Amino acid sequence: MTRLTRLIAGVIISATVAAPLGAWAADDFPTRSIRVIVPVAAGGWGDVTTRVICQRLGEILGQSIIVDNRTGAGGLVGIRYTKEQPADGYTLMSTGSTLAIQQSLNKEPGYDALKDFIDVGTMVRSPALIVTSSKSTYKSLSDLLKDAKEKPGTISYGSAGVGTTTHIAAAMLLKKAGVQMQHVPYKGNGAAMPDVIAGRVSFLIDAYGSSQPGLNGGLLRALAVTSDAPVSVLPNLPTAAQQGVPGFSYYYWLALFAPAGTPPDRVKKLSDALAKTLNDPKIKSRLQSEGTEPFYASPTESEAFLRKDLETTSQVIKDTGIPKQ
């Protein structure tokens, strides 16, 4: 065999071997740990819920998943950071309404949710609670709204900060109810809670999971839930719609996102594993015990959901007069 013939034969053999190996490598994803960026502080509903899901998701994928809290600027720090990471499926982000809110609220958010990220799938949704101090004279949301109508602009409410989900939810509620209150922004719901408990602000909209200790400890009173119907964890608590705000509902939600350009086969593998995770009876039970419900949607369905949320959020910010930052 001549040298040229051997060279040609070697190329043919290499190409033949490389094709199945390349396919095997793609199917073998992931081969190392995955990071999930959470753009909110540790301990809140979004963080805790993400950790519960990621533990089981990692078991299904056969790799550990590291939750990495990258906080700051109302979630922008973590969102922008994720956008710049390699599009290889090894860096994901868990967030929800924050993605739509920050894009709608900021003149220069530094990202485009529909262009810079790929939806892996929605994960969960949870209604919020309208909570006040257990020492408050308000026994229901109806009491609070009645007082607010009689004293426009004098009653205050807290939030996790301007443009956060807690602020947007409260602004939507007050607009729907036709009342005016003073907004007192804090650096997170955790920072606002002591003033709610002490009665220095009249109410706060918070996730069930983070309000539960205060409710069980007798420090907080729930006035209403923002879901379409009463929830199983608090079956006797009426909705806001049942207390003078017809048509009002609000849900926190979370989804997994990957940087734009992540290979479709990897997105599908992640999404399929996420669906299995959320169908796990133990995960379902754990989430439901904390007032959260599995809310899986495929990448295509999730993108449509995000698109709608962007439109709704932008309109809410415009209607409520929240100035762009």
Coordinates of C-alpha atoms in Angstrom, one line a residue:
M1 CA 0.0 0.0 0.0
T2 CA 1.4 3.4 -1.0
R3 CA 1.7 6.2 1.5
L4 CA -1.1 8.1 -0.3
T5 CA -3.4 5.1 -0.2
R6 CA -2.7 4.5 3.5
L7 CA -3.5 8.2 4.2
I8 CA -6.8 8.0 2.3
A9 CA -7.7 4.8 4.1
G10 CA -6.9 6.4 7.4
V11 CA -9.1 9.4 6.7
I12 CA -12.0 7.2 5.7
I13 CA -11.7 5.1 8.9
S14 CA -11.4 8.2 11.1
A15 CA -14.5 9.7 9.6
T16 CA -16.4 6.5 10.0
V17 CA -15.5 6.2 13.7
A18 CA -16.0 9.9 14.4
A19 CA -19.6 10.0 13.3
P20 CA -21.0 7.6 15.9
L21 CA -18.7 8.9 18.6
G22 CA -20.0 12.4 17.9
A23 CA -23.6 11.3 18.1
W24 CA -22.8 9.4 21.3
A25 CA -21.2 12.5 22.9
A26 CA -24.3 14.5 22.2
D27 CA -26.6 11.9 23.6
D28 CA -24.3 11.5 26.7
F29 CA -25.0 15.1 27.9
P30 CA -24.5 16.0 30.6
T31 CA -21.1 14.7 31.5
R32 CA -20.4 17.1 34.4
S33 CA -22.3 19.3 36.9
I34 CA -24.7 21.9 35.8
R35 CA -25.1 25.4 37.4
V36 CA -28.5 27.0 37.8
I37 CA -28.3 30.8 38.4
V38 CA -31.0 32.1 40.7
P39 CA -31.1 36.0 40.6
V40 CA -32.7 36.3 44.0
A41 CA -31.4 35.9 47.5
A42 CA -31.2 32.6 49.3
G43 CA -34.1 31.6 51.4
G44 CA -37.0 33.1 49.4
W45 CA -39.7 31.2 47.6
G46 CA -37.9 31.2 44.2
D47 CA -34.6 30.0 45.7
V48 CA -36.1 27.3 48.0
T49 CA -38.4 26.0 45.2
T50 CA -35.5 25.9 42.7
R51 CA -33.4 23.8 45.1
V52 CA -36.1 21.3 45.7
I53 CA -36.6 20.8 42.0
C54 CA -32.9 20.8 41.1
Q55 CA -32.0 18.1 43.6
R56 CA -34.4 15.6 41.9
L57 CA -33.6 17.0 38.4
G58 CA -29.9 16.3 39.0
E59 CA -30.7 12.7 40.0
I60 CA -32.6 12.1 36.8
L61 CA -29.8 13.6 34.7
G62 CA -27.2 11.7 36.6
Q63 CA -25.2 14.9 37.5
S64 CA -25.1 17.2 40.4
I65 CA -26.8 20.6 40.0
I66 CA -25.3 23.6 41.8
V67 CA -27.6 26.5 42.6
D68 CA -25.8 29.8 42.3
N69 CA -27.4 32.9 43.8
R70 CA -26.4 36.0 41.8
T71 CA -28.3 38.8 43.3
G72 CA -28.5 42.6 42.8
A73 CA -30.4 45.3 40.8
G74 CA -33.7 43.5 41.2
G75 CA -32.5 40.4 39.4
L76 CA -30.6 42.1 36.6
V77 CA -27.2 41.0 37.8
G78 CA -28.1 37.3 37.6
I79 CA -30.0 37.7 34.3
R80 CA -27.2 39.5 32.6
Y81 CA -24.6 37.1 33.9
T82 CA -26.5 34.1 32.6
K83 CA -26.9 35.7 29.2
E84 CA -23.1 35.9 28.8
Q85 CA -22.4 32.3 29.8
P86 CA -21.5 29.6 27.2
A87 CA -24.5 28.2 25.4
D88 CA -23.7 24.6 26.2
G89 CA -26.5 23.5 28.5
Y90 CA -24.2 23.6 31.6
T91 CA -25.4 27.0 32.8
L92 CA -29.1 27.6 33.3
M93 CA -31.3 30.2 35.1
S94 CA -34.3 29.8 37.3
T95 CA -36.6 32.9 37.3
G96 CA -40.0 34.0 36.3
S97 CA -41.9 37.3 36.3
T98 CA -38.6 39.1 37.2
L99 CA -37.5 38.5 33.6
A100 CA -40.5 40.3 32.2
I101 CA -40.6 43.0 34.9
Q102 CA -37.0 44.1 34.6
Q103 CA -37.2 44.2 30.8
S104 CA -40.4 46.3 31.0
L105 CA -39.2 48.5 33.8
N106 CA -35.7 49.5 32.7
K107 CA -34.8 51.8 29.9
E108 CA -31.7 49.7 29.3
P109 CA -32.2 46.2 30.8
G110 CA -29.2 44.8 29.0
Y111 CA -31.1 41.8 27.6
D112 CA -34.0 40.8 25.4
A113 CA -35.9 37.9 27.1
L114 CA -37.1 36.4 23.8
K115 CA -33.8 36.8 21.9
D116 CA -31.1 36.1 24.6
F117 CA -32.6 33.1 26.3
I118 CA -34.2 29.7 25.3
D119 CA -37.0 28.4 27.4
V120 CA -36.3 25.0 28.8
G121 CA -39.7 24.8 30.4
T122 CA -41.9 26.3 33.1
M123 CA -41.7 24.6 36.4
V124 CA -44.1 25.9 39.0
R125 CA -46.6 28.6 39.9
S126 CA -47.8 29.8 43.3
P127 CA -50.4 32.3 44.4
A128 CA -49.4 35.0 46.8
L129 CA -50.8 35.9 50.2
I130 CA -51.8 39.3 51.3
V131 CA -50.5 39.4 54.9
T132 CA -50.7 41.9 57.8
S133 CA -49.7 42.0 61.4
S134 CA -51.6 39.7 63.7
K135 CA -52.1 42.8 65.9
S136 CA -53.8 44.7 63.0
T137 CA -57.4 45.7 63.2
Y138 CA -57.9 44.4 59.7
K139 CA -59.5 41.0 59.8
S140 CA -60.0 40.7 56.0
L141 CA -59.0 42.3 52.8
S142 CA -62.4 43.9 52.6
D143 CA -61.6 45.7 55.9
L144 CA -58.4 47.0 54.5
L145 CA -59.9 48.2 51.2
K146 CA -62.8 49.9 53.0
D147 CA -60.4 51.8 55.2
A148 CA -58.2 52.7 52.2
K149 CA -61.2 54.1 50.3
E150 CA -62.1 56.3 53.3
K151 CA -58.5 57.5 53.8
P152 CA -57.0 57.7 50.3
G153 CA -53.2 57.8 50.2
T154 CA -52.7 57.5 54.0
I155 CA -52.3 53.8 54.4
S156 CA -49.0 52.2 53.4
Y157 CA -47.9 48.9 52.1
G158 CA -44.4 47.3 51.8
S159 CA -42.7 45.5 48.9
A160 CA -39.4 43.9 48.1
G161 CA -38.5 47.0 46.0
V162 CA -39.6 49.1 43.1
G163 CA -40.6 46.9 40.2
T164 CA -40.3 43.6 42.0
T165 CA -43.0 41.0 41.8
T166 CA -44.4 42.0 45.2
H167 CA -44.6 45.7 44.0
I168 CA -46.3 44.8 40.7
A169 CA -48.8 42.5 42.4
A170 CA -49.8 45.1 44.9
A171 CA -50.0 47.8 42.3
M172 CA -52.3 45.6 40.2
L173 CA -54.4 44.8 43.2
L174 CA -54.9 48.5 44.2
K175 CA -55.6 49.6 40.7
K176 CA -58.2 46.9 40.3
A177 CA -59.7 47.8 43.7
G178 CA -59.7 51.5 42.9
V179 CA -57.8 52.6 46.0
Q180 CA -54.6 54.6 46.6
M181 CA -51.9 53.7 49.2
Q182 CA -48.4 54.8 49.9
H183 CA -45.7 52.4 48.6
V184 CA -42.7 51.7 50.9
P185 CA -40.0 49.8 49.0
Y186 CA -37.5 47.6 50.9
K187 CA -34.5 45.6 49.9
G188 CA -36.3 42.3 49.7
N189 CA -39.4 40.9 51.4
G190 CA -37.3 39.7 54.3
A191 CA -36.3 43.3 55.1
A192 CA -40.0 44.4 54.9
M193 CA -41.4 41.7 57.1
P194 CA -40.4 43.1 60.5
D195 CA -42.2 46.4 59.7
V196 CA -45.3 44.4 58.6
I197 CA -45.2 42.4 61.9
A198 CA -44.8 45.6 63.9
G199 CA -47.6 47.3 62.0
R200 CA -45.5 50.1 60.5
V201 CA -46.8 49.2 57.1
S202 CA -50.3 47.8 56.6
F203 CA -49.7 44.8 54.4
L204 CA -47.3 42.9 52.2
I205 CA -47.8 40.5 49.3
D206 CA -45.7 37.4 49.9
A207 CA -45.4 33.8 48.9
Y208 CA -47.0 31.2 51.1
G209 CA -43.7 29.5 51.8
S210 CA -41.9 32.5 53.2
S211 CA -45.0 33.8 55.1
Q212 CA -45.8 30.4 56.7
P213 CA -43.4 30.7 59.7
G214 CA -45.0 34.1 60.6
L215 CA -48.5 32.7 60.2
N216 CA -47.8 29.6 62.2
G217 CA -46.0 31.6 64.9
G218 CA -48.9 34.0 65.4
L219 CA -47.0 37.0 64.1
L220 CA -48.9 37.4 60.8
R221 CA -52.5 37.2 59.6
A222 CA -53.5 36.3 56.1
L223 CA -56.1 38.6 54.6
A224 CA -56.5 36.9 51.2
V225 CA -55.0 34.7 48.6
T226 CA -54.4 35.9 45.1
S227 CA -55.4 32.6 43.3
D228 CA -58.5 32.0 41.2
A229 CA -59.9 29.8 44.0
P230 CA -59.0 29.0 47.7
V231 CA -55.9 26.9 48.1
S232 CA -55.7 23.5 49.9
V233 CA -53.1 24.7 52.4
L234 CA -55.4 27.5 53.6
P235 CA -58.9 26.3 52.5
N236 CA -60.8 28.8 54.6
L237 CA -58.9 31.8 53.3
P238 CA -61.0 33.7 50.7
T239 CA -59.5 35.0 47.5
A240 CA -59.0 38.7 46.7
A241 CA -61.7 38.3 44.0
Q242 CA -64.2 37.2 46.7
Q243 CA -63.5 40.3 48.8
G244 CA -64.3 43.1 46.5
V245 CA -61.7 42.8 43.7
P246 CA -63.5 40.7 41.1
G247 CA -61.3 39.3 38.3
F248 CA -58.1 39.8 40.2
S249 CA -55.6 37.0 40.4
Y250 CA -51.8 36.9 40.6
Y251 CA -49.3 34.0 40.5
Y252 CA -45.6 33.8 41.0
W253 CA -44.1 31.4 38.5
L254 CA -40.7 29.9 37.7
A255 CA -39.1 28.5 34.6
L256 CA -35.7 27.2 33.5
F257 CA -33.9 29.2 30.8
A258 CA -30.7 28.6 28.9
P259 CA -28.5 31.1 27.0
A260 CA -29.5 31.6 23.4
G261 CA -27.7 29.2 21.1
T262 CA -27.8 26.2 23.4
P263 CA -28.1 23.1 21.2
P264 CA -31.7 21.9 20.7
D265 CA -30.9 18.3 21.6
R266 CA -29.6 19.5 25.0
V267 CA -32.6 21.7 25.6
K268 CA -34.9 18.8 24.9
K269 CA -33.0 16.5 27.2
L270 CA -33.2 19.1 30.0
S271 CA -36.8 19.7 29.3
D272 CA -37.7 16.0 29.3
A273 CA -35.9 15.5 32.6
L274 CA -37.7 18.5 34.0
A275 CA -41.1 17.0 33.1
K276 CA -40.2 13.8 34.8
T277 CA -39.1 15.7 37.9
L278 CA -42.4 17.6 38.2
N279 CA -44.3 14.3 37.7
D280 CA -42.5 12.7 40.6
P281 CA -45.1 12.1 43.4
K282 CA -42.7 13.1 46.1
I283 CA -41.8 16.4 44.4
K284 CA -45.5 17.1 43.8
S285 CA -46.4 16.5 47.4
R286 CA -43.5 18.6 48.7
L287 CA -44.4 21.5 46.4
Q288 CA -48.1 21.4 47.2
S289 CA -47.4 21.3 51.0
E290 CA -45.8 24.7 50.5
G291 CA -48.7 26.2 48.5
T292 CA -47.0 25.6 45.1
E293 CA -48.2 23.6 42.2
P294 CA -46.3 21.9 39.4
F295 CA -46.7 24.0 36.2
Y296 CA -44.7 22.3 33.5
A297 CA -44.8 23.4 29.9
S298 CA -42.7 22.5 26.9
P299 CA -40.1 24.9 25.5
T300 CA -42.5 26.1 22.8
E301 CA -45.4 26.5 25.2
S302 CA -43.1 28.2 27.7
E303 CA -41.9 30.7 25.1
A304 CA -45.6 31.6 24.3
F305 CA -46.3 31.9 28.1
L306 CA -43.3 34.3 28.5
R307 CA -44.3 36.3 25.5
K308 CA -47.8 36.9 27.0
D309 CA -46.3 37.7 30.4
L310 CA -44.0 40.3 28.8
E311 CA -47.0 42.0 27.1
T312 CA -49.1 41.9 30.3
T313 CA -46.4 43.2 32.5
S314 CA -45.5 46.0 30.2
Q315 CA -49.1 47.1 30.1
V316 CA -49.4 46.9 33.9
I317 CA -46.4 49.1 34.4
K318 CA -47.7 51.6 32.0
D319 CA -51.2 51.6 33.5
T320 CA -50.1 51.9 37.1
G321 CA -47.7 54.7 36.3
I322 CA -44.5 53.1 37.6
P323 CA -41.7 55.1 36.1
K324 CA -39.0 53.4 34.0
Q325 CA -35.7 53.2 35.8

